[in-house]
């Protein structure tokens, strides 16, 4: 498998340090608000990478941290007059729920910064002992001139480095390269703070990720991922802290996902194109169409998220699900065909070759759709020989362990059907017959037939869809 490495700026062969085990650290959300679809582009991409590594037979040990103390969380909690924990609880729960909604796999560890303070203090102490950090006005700073490799990840020119000048803010621009803060001394009376040998204070954001990654995954990680905005200063500073402390390579493979923009523009509240996942769900979009849209473009290309792309995603999903249902209900009694197995082998290889090539998902999805097209050309209406049914469905299930956007052969619960019937009746009242027919057809595809009587609509199930 080959993967682009931001550090070397090359596509490299990926092999984990320990045989079949891959360790991954992904910078998680800052839990000061609901996560937006830009965040979820990065998170869904990371989920796709995780799922594909598992598809390739690796075992994955992944950490996604929760940044529950930083400049933003503190400011927001104070605005609402809440304690930090009280404030972030809501957004942590919402994030976990959103991840489930987007069918992301749970990762192995979700550490919280506020629960890892002791280890952070230890790392700062080590950096002070080794002469890579200094104390100033109650805070501790990393001395970037003490590390000759500083700036490698983001390609900083060493001449830009200003020594002895420090910056307190967690986020700053590339033209502001300075000694960054490891431990921020307490300034305001009611600011959250912890005791430490360097005085009361709190950790800097960069320190949090160095500590939470090494605590769970060891001093050298296979993969560290995040959005492209994190390359500088966040990841540059993580490398500095970790490598200065351990003297070892911190991360073997840096993976960064390009930004999502909306309808051609940077997402911003003032442009009215800023969407959280929840807002899109409220507008009635299917979470699987959202996931599909987020993962279907290559992670190193900017993604232009449009409402058209959501509609197209829903159609693509519908095509695959209908194919699955049609195959599972085939009535073709002909003997098993060997050429179907050959097609499965061919398209599995095509899918794998594409995904092995720096997670080329477009190629991976193309393999799936070409497979469907070829089967349908051979067997009109997907009426494959019954004895080939199991292998085809198993192949689709196998690809779906990676793509994870399809609900195959799942039966709708009675309540879900009733909800659709209510929606159809309302659509008919509104004289929106197109929508009413769409619902009837959608149900029919799942083997559910509607019967309109004078005073109510009843439904019956034709047969079991699941094979
Ligand atoms: P944050 O909650 O701001 O710490 O961000 C969580 C993750 O989302 C980080 O990996 C960011 O790099 C990523 N991210 C933020 N905005 C976008 C965007 N518009 N497109 C893609 N990823 C983003
Ligand atoms: Zn981080």
Short mmCIF file of C-alpha atoms and ligand atoms in Angstrom, two decimals:
data_model
loop_
_atom_site.label_atom_id
_atom_site.label_comp_id
_atom_site.label_asym_id
_atom_site.label_seq_id
_atom_site.Cartn_x
_atom_site.Cartn_y
_atom_site.Cartn_z
CA UNK A 1 0.00 0.00 0.00
CA UNK A 2 1.30 3.43 -0.92
CA UNK A 3 0.52 6.61 0.95
CA UNK A 4 1.58 10.25 0.57
CA UNK A 5 3.79 11.48 3.40
CA UNK A 6 3.64 15.22 4.10
CA UNK A 7 7.06 15.05 5.75
CA UNK A 8 8.90 13.77 2.67
CA UNK A 9 6.39 15.18 0.16
CA UNK A 10 6.38 11.83 -1.60
CA UNK A 11 4.08 8.89 -2.05
CA UNK A 12 5.79 6.13 -0.09
CA UNK A 13 5.30 2.45 0.51
CA UNK A 14 3.48 2.12 3.81
CA UNK A 15 4.58 -0.58 6.23
CA UNK A 16 3.87 -0.42 9.93
CA UNK A 17 6.60 -0.68 12.53
CA UNK A 18 5.06 -3.81 14.05
CA UNK A 19 4.18 -6.33 11.42
CA UNK A 20 0.38 -6.28 11.19
CA UNK A 21 -0.41 -3.61 13.77
CA UNK A 22 -0.91 -0.02 12.64
CA UNK A 23 -0.90 2.77 15.22
CA UNK A 24 -2.78 5.92 14.23
CA UNK A 25 -3.28 9.23 15.99
CA UNK A 26 -5.91 11.56 14.61
CA UNK A 27 -6.36 15.04 16.05
CA UNK A 28 -9.91 15.07 17.32
CA UNK A 29 -12.42 17.86 17.68
CA UNK A 30 -12.10 20.91 19.84
CA UNK A 31 -15.34 20.49 21.73
CA UNK A 32 -16.49 24.09 21.91
CA UNK A 33 -19.31 23.74 19.36
CA UNK A 34 -20.99 21.19 17.07
CA UNK A 35 -18.59 19.81 14.47
CA UNK A 36 -19.11 21.10 10.91
CA UNK A 37 -18.98 19.21 7.64
CA UNK A 38 -15.41 20.42 7.03
CA UNK A 39 -14.36 18.69 10.25
CA UNK A 40 -16.25 15.63 9.13
CA UNK A 41 -14.51 15.56 5.80
CA UNK A 42 -11.27 14.99 7.69
CA UNK A 43 -12.83 12.60 10.21
CA UNK A 44 -14.64 10.52 7.56
CA UNK A 45 -11.46 10.34 5.50
CA UNK A 46 -9.63 9.07 8.57
CA UNK A 47 -12.38 6.51 9.06
CA UNK A 48 -12.02 5.41 5.45
CA UNK A 49 -8.26 4.98 5.91
CA UNK A 50 -8.81 2.99 9.09
CA UNK A 51 -11.40 0.77 7.44
CA UNK A 52 -9.19 0.17 4.42
CA UNK A 53 -6.20 -0.81 6.55
CA UNK A 54 -8.45 -3.37 8.23
CA UNK A 55 -9.69 -4.55 4.83
CA UNK A 56 -6.00 -5.16 3.99
CA UNK A 57 -5.63 -7.36 7.03
CA UNK A 58 -4.02 -4.92 9.45
CA UNK A 59 -5.05 -4.54 13.03
CA UNK A 60 -5.55 -0.88 13.89
CA UNK A 61 -4.94 0.86 17.19
CA UNK A 62 -6.21 4.41 16.89
CA UNK A 63 -6.45 7.37 19.20
CA UNK A 64 -8.72 10.32 18.58
CA UNK A 65 -8.32 12.90 21.28
CA UNK A 66 -10.90 15.36 22.50
CA UNK A 67 -9.51 18.85 22.98
CA UNK A 68 -11.58 19.91 25.96
CA UNK A 69 -9.30 22.68 27.18
CA UNK A 70 -7.82 25.36 24.94
CA UNK A 71 -8.29 29.05 24.24
CA UNK A 72 -11.64 28.48 22.47
CA UNK A 73 -13.29 26.11 24.98
CA UNK A 74 -12.26 28.35 27.87
CA UNK A 75 -13.63 31.48 26.22
CA UNK A 76 -16.94 29.86 25.30
CA UNK A 77 -17.49 28.30 28.72
CA UNK A 78 -16.80 31.65 30.37
CA UNK A 79 -19.26 33.42 28.05
CA UNK A 80 -21.99 31.07 29.24
CA UNK A 81 -20.90 31.17 32.86
CA UNK A 82 -20.30 27.42 32.92
CA UNK A 83 -17.47 25.27 34.24
CA UNK A 84 -15.28 23.77 31.52
CA UNK A 85 -16.53 20.20 32.02
CA UNK A 86 -20.10 21.30 32.21
CA UNK A 87 -19.72 23.22 28.96
CA UNK A 88 -17.83 20.61 26.91
CA UNK A 89 -20.00 17.62 28.00
CA UNK A 90 -22.76 18.56 25.59
CA UNK A 91 -20.39 18.83 22.62
CA UNK A 92 -18.53 15.64 23.43
CA UNK A 93 -21.82 13.74 23.47
CA UNK A 94 -22.95 15.44 20.27
CA UNK A 95 -19.68 14.55 18.56
CA UNK A 96 -19.94 10.88 19.50
CA UNK A 97 -23.52 10.82 18.24
CA UNK A 98 -22.54 12.53 14.96
CA UNK A 99 -19.76 9.99 14.39
CA UNK A 100 -22.30 7.17 14.73
CA UNK A 101 -24.70 8.95 12.40
CA UNK A 102 -21.96 9.06 9.76
CA UNK A 103 -21.26 5.37 10.31
CA UNK A 104 -17.73 5.99 11.53
CA UNK A 105 -16.17 3.10 13.41
CA UNK A 106 -15.38 3.70 17.05
CA UNK A 107 -11.65 4.05 17.55
CA UNK A 108 -9.82 2.36 20.40
CA UNK A 109 -9.17 5.43 22.57
CA UNK A 110 -10.83 8.84 22.97
CA UNK A 111 -8.65 10.51 25.60
CA UNK A 112 -9.60 13.91 26.97
CA UNK A 113 -6.95 16.56 27.46
CA UNK A 114 -8.26 17.49 30.91
CA UNK A 115 -7.81 13.87 32.03
CA UNK A 116 -4.18 13.66 30.92
CA UNK A 117 -2.71 16.70 32.70
CA UNK A 118 -0.28 14.77 34.89
CA UNK A 119 1.46 13.26 31.86
CA UNK A 120 1.57 16.70 30.23
CA UNK A 121 3.34 18.14 33.26
CA UNK A 122 5.85 15.29 33.03
CA UNK A 123 6.63 16.07 29.40
CA UNK A 124 7.16 19.75 30.16
CA UNK A 125 9.51 18.79 33.01
CA UNK A 126 11.51 16.56 30.66
CA UNK A 127 11.80 19.35 28.10
CA UNK A 128 13.00 21.75 30.80
CA UNK A 129 15.55 19.22 32.06
CA UNK A 130 16.88 18.63 28.58
CA UNK A 131 17.28 22.33 27.89
CA UNK A 132 14.59 22.58 25.19
CA UNK A 133 12.28 24.77 27.23
CA UNK A 134 12.43 27.80 29.50
CA UNK A 135 10.20 29.51 32.02
CA UNK A 136 9.12 33.12 31.61
CA UNK A 137 6.50 35.06 33.57
CA UNK A 138 4.89 31.93 35.02
CA UNK A 139 4.61 30.14 31.65
CA UNK A 140 6.89 27.60 29.97
CA UNK A 141 7.95 27.93 26.32
CA UNK A 142 9.62 25.61 23.84
CA UNK A 143 12.90 26.99 22.54
CA UNK A 144 12.63 26.27 18.82
CA UNK A 145 16.27 27.18 18.15
CA UNK A 146 17.28 24.22 20.34
CA UNK A 147 16.06 21.79 17.71
CA UNK A 148 17.86 21.94 14.34
CA UNK A 149 15.12 19.95 12.62
CA UNK A 150 12.35 22.40 13.59
CA UNK A 151 10.34 23.39 10.54
CA UNK A 152 10.87 20.25 8.43
CA UNK A 153 7.22 19.24 8.21
CA UNK A 154 5.93 22.61 7.09
CA UNK A 155 9.03 23.47 5.06
CA UNK A 156 9.99 26.50 7.12
CA UNK A 157 13.05 28.42 6.16
CA UNK A 158 15.30 28.48 9.25
CA UNK A 159 16.01 32.13 8.61
CA UNK A 160 12.37 32.86 9.42
CA UNK A 161 12.83 31.53 12.91
CA UNK A 162 12.92 34.25 15.50
CA UNK A 163 14.67 33.05 18.58
CA UNK A 164 13.91 34.16 22.07
CA UNK A 165 10.56 35.68 21.05
CA UNK A 166 7.55 33.78 22.26
CA UNK A 167 3.88 33.38 21.35
CA UNK A 168 1.12 32.46 23.81
CA UNK A 169 -1.75 31.83 21.45
CA UNK A 170 -2.57 28.23 20.43
CA UNK A 171 -3.10 29.18 16.81
CA UNK A 172 -0.83 31.46 14.82
CA UNK A 173 0.31 31.95 11.27
CA UNK A 174 3.41 30.75 9.46
CA UNK A 175 4.87 34.23 9.34
CA UNK A 176 4.84 34.24 13.11
CA UNK A 177 7.33 31.48 13.87
CA UNK A 178 8.34 31.84 17.50
CA UNK A 179 8.92 29.93 20.70
CA UNK A 180 5.52 28.46 21.46
CA UNK A 181 3.88 27.95 24.78
CA UNK A 182 3.92 24.55 26.52
CA UNK A 183 2.35 25.55 29.80
CA UNK A 184 0.33 28.73 30.20
CA UNK A 185 0.54 30.36 33.59
CA UNK A 186 -2.82 31.29 35.09
CA UNK A 187 -3.69 34.92 34.39
CA UNK A 188 -7.37 35.41 35.25
CA UNK A 189 -8.89 34.58 38.61
CA UNK A 190 -11.62 32.20 37.35
CA UNK A 191 -9.63 30.60 34.53
CA UNK A 192 -9.37 26.78 34.67
CA UNK A 193 -5.95 25.85 36.05
CA UNK A 194 -3.99 22.92 37.43
CA UNK A 195 -1.12 22.81 39.92
CA UNK A 196 2.33 22.12 38.51
CA UNK A 197 5.99 22.53 39.49
CA UNK A 198 6.02 25.59 37.21
CA UNK A 199 3.04 27.18 38.92
CA UNK A 200 -0.70 27.07 38.37
CA UNK A 201 -1.73 26.96 34.75
CA UNK A 202 -2.88 24.86 31.87
CA UNK A 203 -1.35 23.00 28.92
CA UNK A 204 -0.91 24.49 25.45
CA UNK A 205 -2.90 22.80 22.69
CA UNK A 206 0.16 21.33 20.93
CA UNK A 207 1.42 19.71 24.10
CA UNK A 208 -1.92 17.93 24.56
CA UNK A 209 -1.60 15.94 21.34
CA UNK A 210 2.07 14.96 21.87
CA UNK A 211 1.15 13.54 25.24
CA UNK A 212 -2.11 11.81 24.36
CA UNK A 213 -0.55 10.13 21.34
CA UNK A 214 2.56 8.81 23.07
CA UNK A 215 0.62 7.72 26.15
CA UNK A 216 -1.51 5.28 24.19
CA UNK A 217 0.61 4.44 21.14
CA UNK A 218 4.23 4.66 22.29
CA UNK A 219 6.98 7.08 21.29
CA UNK A 220 6.88 6.32 17.57
CA UNK A 221 3.55 6.22 15.72
CA UNK A 222 2.92 4.78 12.29
CA UNK A 223 0.43 7.39 11.11
CA UNK A 224 -0.58 10.80 12.36
CA UNK A 225 -3.45 12.45 10.52
CA UNK A 226 -5.43 15.67 10.51
CA UNK A 227 -6.67 18.44 8.27
CA UNK A 228 -4.16 20.43 6.21
CA UNK A 229 -4.50 23.47 8.47
CA UNK A 230 -2.82 21.53 11.27
CA UNK A 231 0.54 21.14 9.50
CA UNK A 232 1.70 24.44 10.94
CA UNK A 233 2.00 25.19 13.75
CA UNK A 234 0.20 22.28 15.44
CA UNK A 235 1.94 19.26 13.97
CA UNK A 236 5.28 21.01 13.59
CA UNK A 237 5.14 21.73 17.32
CA UNK A 238 4.02 18.21 18.20
CA UNK A 239 7.12 16.86 16.44
CA UNK A 240 9.35 19.34 18.25
CA UNK A 241 8.01 18.48 21.71
CA UNK A 242 7.98 14.72 21.19
CA UNK A 243 11.30 14.33 19.43
CA UNK A 244 13.13 16.73 21.74
CA UNK A 245 11.88 14.69 24.70
CA UNK A 246 12.43 11.15 23.39
CA UNK A 247 15.22 11.54 20.83
CA UNK A 248 13.18 9.21 18.61
CA UNK A 249 11.20 9.66 15.42
CA UNK A 250 7.72 10.72 16.53
CA UNK A 251 5.70 9.86 13.43
CA UNK A 252 6.66 7.72 10.46
CA UNK A 253 3.88 8.83 8.17
CA UNK A 254 2.13 12.21 8.18
CA UNK A 255 -1.21 12.26 6.39
CA UNK A 256 -3.18 15.46 5.81
CA UNK A 257 -6.62 15.88 4.34
CA UNK A 258 -7.30 18.93 2.17
CA UNK A 259 -10.00 21.39 3.08
CA UNK A 260 -13.65 21.22 2.22
CA UNK A 261 -15.22 24.31 0.71
CA UNK A 262 -18.95 24.84 0.11
CA UNK A 263 -20.39 25.79 -3.28
CA UNK A 264 -16.95 27.03 -4.33
CA UNK A 265 -16.36 29.21 -1.29
CA UNK A 266 -14.62 28.94 2.05
CA UNK A 267 -17.16 28.02 4.70
CA UNK A 268 -18.03 31.00 6.84
CA UNK A 269 -20.97 32.05 8.95
CA UNK A 270 -21.21 35.42 7.22
CA UNK A 271 -21.56 33.81 3.78
CA UNK A 272 -24.35 31.59 5.09
CA UNK A 273 -22.59 28.47 3.78
CA UNK A 274 -21.43 27.18 7.13
CA UNK A 275 -23.07 23.87 7.98
CA UNK A 276 -22.85 21.54 10.90
CA UNK A 277 -23.82 17.94 10.27
CA UNK A 278 -26.94 18.56 12.35
CA UNK A 279 -28.08 21.42 10.16
CA UNK A 280 -27.90 19.23 7.05
CA UNK A 281 -29.86 16.49 8.81
CA UNK A 282 -32.51 19.03 9.78
CA UNK A 283 -32.81 19.96 6.12
CA UNK A 284 -33.68 16.32 5.52
CA UNK A 285 -30.48 15.04 3.94
CA UNK A 286 -29.62 11.39 4.40
CA UNK A 287 -26.50 10.94 6.54
CA UNK A 288 -25.23 8.26 4.19
CA UNK A 289 -25.42 10.67 1.25
CA UNK A 290 -23.43 13.13 3.35
CA UNK A 291 -20.82 10.48 4.19
CA UNK A 292 -20.62 9.45 0.54
CA UNK A 293 -20.09 13.05 -0.57
CA UNK A 294 -17.39 13.54 2.04
CA UNK A 295 -15.38 10.44 1.20
CA UNK A 296 -15.91 10.16 -2.55
CA UNK A 297 -13.25 12.71 -3.53
CA UNK A 298 -9.57 12.03 -3.08
CA UNK A 299 -8.33 13.34 0.26
CA UNK A 300 -5.48 15.34 -1.28
CA UNK A 301 -7.84 17.31 -3.48
CA UNK A 302 -9.93 20.15 -2.22
CA UNK A 303 -13.55 19.05 -1.91
CA UNK A 304 -16.22 21.36 -3.22
CA UNK A 305 -19.31 20.37 -1.25
CA UNK A 306 -22.51 21.23 -3.12
CA UNK A 307 -26.16 20.34 -2.68
CA UNK A 308 -26.06 18.80 -6.14
CA UNK A 309 -23.31 16.48 -4.98
CA UNK A 310 -25.55 15.36 -2.12
CA UNK A 311 -28.35 14.53 -4.56
CA UNK A 312 -25.92 12.61 -6.76
CA UNK A 313 -24.58 10.73 -3.78
CA UNK A 314 -28.10 9.68 -2.82
CA UNK A 315 -28.66 8.40 -6.36
CA UNK A 316 -25.37 6.48 -6.38
CA UNK A 317 -26.26 4.87 -3.07
CA UNK A 318 -29.73 4.03 -4.38
CA UNK A 319 -28.22 2.32 -7.43
CA UNK A 320 -26.01 0.06 -5.32
CA UNK A 321 -28.74 -0.75 -2.80
CA UNK A 322 -31.27 -1.54 -5.52
CA UNK A 323 -28.75 -3.83 -7.18
CA UNK A 324 -28.20 -5.63 -3.88
CA UNK A 325 -31.93 -6.05 -3.34
CA UNK A 326 -32.55 -7.22 -6.89
CA UNK A 327 -29.75 -9.79 -6.68
CA UNK A 328 -31.03 -11.06 -3.37
CA UNK A 329 -34.48 -11.58 -4.89
CA UNK A 330 -33.35 -13.18 -8.13
CA UNK A 331 -35.62 -15.79 -9.64
CA UNK A 332 -33.07 -17.14 -12.12
CA UNK A 333 -32.84 -20.95 -11.63
CA UNK A 334 -29.98 -21.47 -14.11
CA UNK A 335 -26.88 -23.28 -12.86
CA UNK A 336 -24.07 -21.35 -11.23
CA UNK A 337 -21.86 -19.36 -13.59
CA UNK A 338 -18.06 -19.43 -13.14
CA UNK A 339 -17.69 -16.12 -14.92
CA UNK A 340 -19.42 -14.31 -12.07
CA UNK A 341 -16.68 -15.44 -9.67
CA UNK A 342 -14.11 -14.27 -12.20
CA UNK A 343 -15.73 -10.85 -12.31
CA UNK A 344 -15.67 -10.65 -8.53
CA UNK A 345 -11.96 -11.49 -8.51
CA UNK A 346 -11.28 -8.94 -11.24
CA UNK A 347 -13.14 -6.09 -9.56
CA UNK A 348 -11.83 -6.88 -6.09
CA UNK A 349 -8.32 -6.57 -7.54
CA UNK A 350 -9.29 -3.32 -9.24
CA UNK A 351 -10.74 -1.91 -6.02
CA UNK A 352 -7.66 -2.94 -4.05
CA UNK A 353 -5.20 -1.58 -6.62
CA UNK A 354 -6.95 1.79 -6.58
CA UNK A 355 -7.11 2.02 -2.80
CA UNK A 356 -3.52 0.81 -2.45
CA UNK A 357 -2.55 3.79 -4.57
CA UNK A 358 -2.72 6.51 -1.91
CA UNK A 359 -6.35 5.64 -1.09
CA UNK A 360 -7.68 6.47 -4.51
CA UNK A 361 -11.34 6.20 -3.59
CA UNK A 362 -12.60 7.41 -6.98
CA UNK A 363 -10.93 4.39 -8.56
CA UNK A 364 -12.32 2.19 -5.79
CA UNK A 365 -15.88 3.37 -6.36
CA UNK A 366 -15.44 3.05 -10.12
CA UNK A 367 -14.58 -0.64 -9.61
CA UNK A 368 -17.86 -1.13 -7.74
CA UNK A 369 -20.00 0.59 -10.37
CA UNK A 370 -18.27 -1.15 -13.28
CA UNK A 371 -18.88 -4.47 -11.57
CA UNK A 372 -22.60 -3.70 -11.25
CA UNK A 373 -22.76 -2.56 -14.85
CA UNK A 374 -21.06 -5.70 -16.10
CA UNK A 375 -23.32 -8.02 -14.13
CA UNK A 376 -26.38 -6.12 -15.34
CA UNK A 377 -25.23 -6.37 -18.94
CA UNK A 378 -24.89 -10.11 -18.57
CA UNK A 379 -28.04 -10.55 -16.51
CA UNK A 380 -30.77 -8.01 -17.23
CA UNK A 381 -32.55 -6.73 -14.11
CA UNK A 382 -29.75 -8.24 -12.03
CA UNK A 383 -31.36 -11.67 -12.36
CA UNK A 384 -28.16 -13.60 -11.69
CA UNK A 385 -28.29 -17.38 -11.26
CA UNK A 386 -29.50 -18.10 -7.77
CA UNK A 387 -26.36 -20.08 -7.01
CA UNK A 388 -24.19 -16.98 -7.63
CA UNK A 389 -26.25 -14.82 -5.31
CA UNK A 390 -24.30 -15.43 -2.11
CA UNK A 391 -20.89 -14.59 -3.54
CA UNK A 392 -22.13 -11.36 -5.13
CA UNK A 393 -23.82 -10.20 -1.95
CA UNK A 394 -20.73 -11.16 0.07
CA UNK A 395 -18.55 -9.10 -2.31
CA UNK A 396 -20.79 -6.06 -1.92
CA UNK A 397 -20.77 -6.50 1.86
CA UNK A 398 -16.98 -6.75 1.75
CA UNK A 399 -16.61 -3.45 -0.15
CA UNK A 400 -19.10 -1.88 2.20
CA UNK A 401 -16.84 -2.59 5.17
CA UNK A 402 -14.66 0.15 3.65
CA UNK A 403 -17.15 2.48 1.95
CA UNK A 404 -19.74 2.06 4.70
CA UNK A 405 -22.44 4.10 2.97
CA UNK A 406 -24.90 1.37 2.03
CA UNK A 407 -27.70 -0.19 4.01
CA UNK A 408 -27.91 -3.60 2.46
CA UNK A 409 -30.91 -5.82 2.85
CA UNK A 410 -31.99 -4.07 5.99
CA UNK A 411 -35.64 -4.28 6.64
CA UNK A 412 -37.48 -1.17 7.61
CA UNK A 413 -39.17 -1.34 10.98
CA UNK A 414 -42.97 -0.93 10.94
CA UNK A 415 -42.65 2.54 12.49
CA UNK A 416 -40.28 3.65 9.73
CA UNK A 417 -42.71 2.43 7.09
CA UNK A 418 -45.57 4.23 8.83
CA UNK A 419 -43.52 7.42 8.87
CA UNK A 420 -42.97 7.16 5.11
CA UNK A 421 -46.68 6.46 4.58
CA UNK A 422 -47.56 9.57 6.57
CA UNK A 423 -45.10 11.57 4.51
CA UNK A 424 -46.65 10.18 1.31
CA UNK A 425 -50.17 11.04 2.43
CA UNK A 426 -49.07 14.56 3.26
CA UNK A 427 -47.35 14.84 -0.14
CA UNK A 428 -50.61 13.78 -1.83
CA UNK A 429 -52.54 16.34 0.15
CA UNK A 430 -50.03 18.94 -0.99
CA UNK A 431 -50.51 17.67 -4.55
CA UNK A 432 -46.81 16.77 -4.62
CA UNK A 433 -47.46 13.57 -6.55
CA UNK A 434 -43.86 13.18 -7.65
CA UNK A 435 -42.75 12.83 -4.03
CA UNK A 436 -45.69 10.54 -3.24
CA UNK A 437 -44.76 8.22 -6.12
CA UNK A 438 -41.12 8.31 -5.13
CA UNK A 439 -41.98 7.04 -1.65
CA UNK A 440 -44.21 4.30 -3.06
CA UNK A 441 -41.44 3.19 -5.46
CA UNK A 442 -38.80 3.33 -2.76
CA UNK A 443 -40.89 1.03 -0.57
CA UNK A 444 -41.64 -1.26 -3.47
CA UNK A 445 -37.95 -1.74 -4.09
CA UNK A 446 -37.70 -3.01 -0.55
CA UNK A 447 -40.53 -5.43 -1.15
CA UNK A 448 -43.14 -3.33 0.64
CA UNK A 449 -46.42 -2.82 -1.19
CA UNK A 450 -48.88 -0.10 -0.29
CA UNK A 451 -52.63 -0.54 -0.46
CA UNK A 452 -54.77 2.57 -0.37
CA UNK A 453 -58.20 1.97 1.06
CA UNK A 454 -60.84 4.59 1.54
CA UNK A 455 -59.82 5.56 5.06
CA UNK A 456 -56.21 4.45 5.42
CA UNK A 457 -53.10 3.18 3.71
CA UNK A 458 -51.99 -0.32 4.64
CA UNK A 459 -48.78 -2.09 3.70
CA UNK A 460 -47.69 -5.65 3.22
CA UNK A 461 -44.26 -7.20 2.92
CA UNK A 462 -43.79 -9.26 -0.22
CA UNK A 463 -40.89 -11.36 0.94
CA UNK A 464 -37.80 -11.36 3.10
CA UNK A 465 -35.19 -9.15 1.46
CA UNK A 466 -32.17 -10.42 3.35
CA UNK A 467 -30.78 -13.58 1.79
P1 LIG B 1 -10.97 21.40 15.20
O1 LIG B 1 -12.20 20.93 15.91
O2 LIG B 1 -11.03 22.82 14.75
O3 LIG B 1 -9.73 21.12 16.03
O4 LIG B 1 -10.84 20.53 13.86
C1 LIG B 1 -10.98 19.16 13.81
C2 LIG B 1 -10.44 18.62 12.49
O5 LIG B 1 -11.15 19.15 11.37
C3 LIG B 1 -8.97 18.98 12.24
O6 LIG B 1 -8.29 17.84 11.71
C4 LIG B 1 -9.05 20.09 11.21
O7 LIG B 1 -7.88 20.14 10.42
C5 LIG B 1 -10.23 19.64 10.38
N1 LIG B 1 -10.90 20.71 9.60
C6 LIG B 1 -11.32 21.93 10.03
N2 LIG B 1 -11.92 22.62 9.03
C7 LIG B 1 -11.89 21.83 7.92
C8 LIG B 1 -12.35 21.95 6.56
N3 LIG B 1 -13.00 23.04 6.12
N4 LIG B 1 -12.13 20.90 5.72
C9 LIG B 1 -11.50 19.79 6.14
N5 LIG B 1 -11.05 19.61 7.40
C10 LIG B 1 -11.24 20.61 8.29
ZN1 LIG B 2 -3.69 17.57 17.60
#
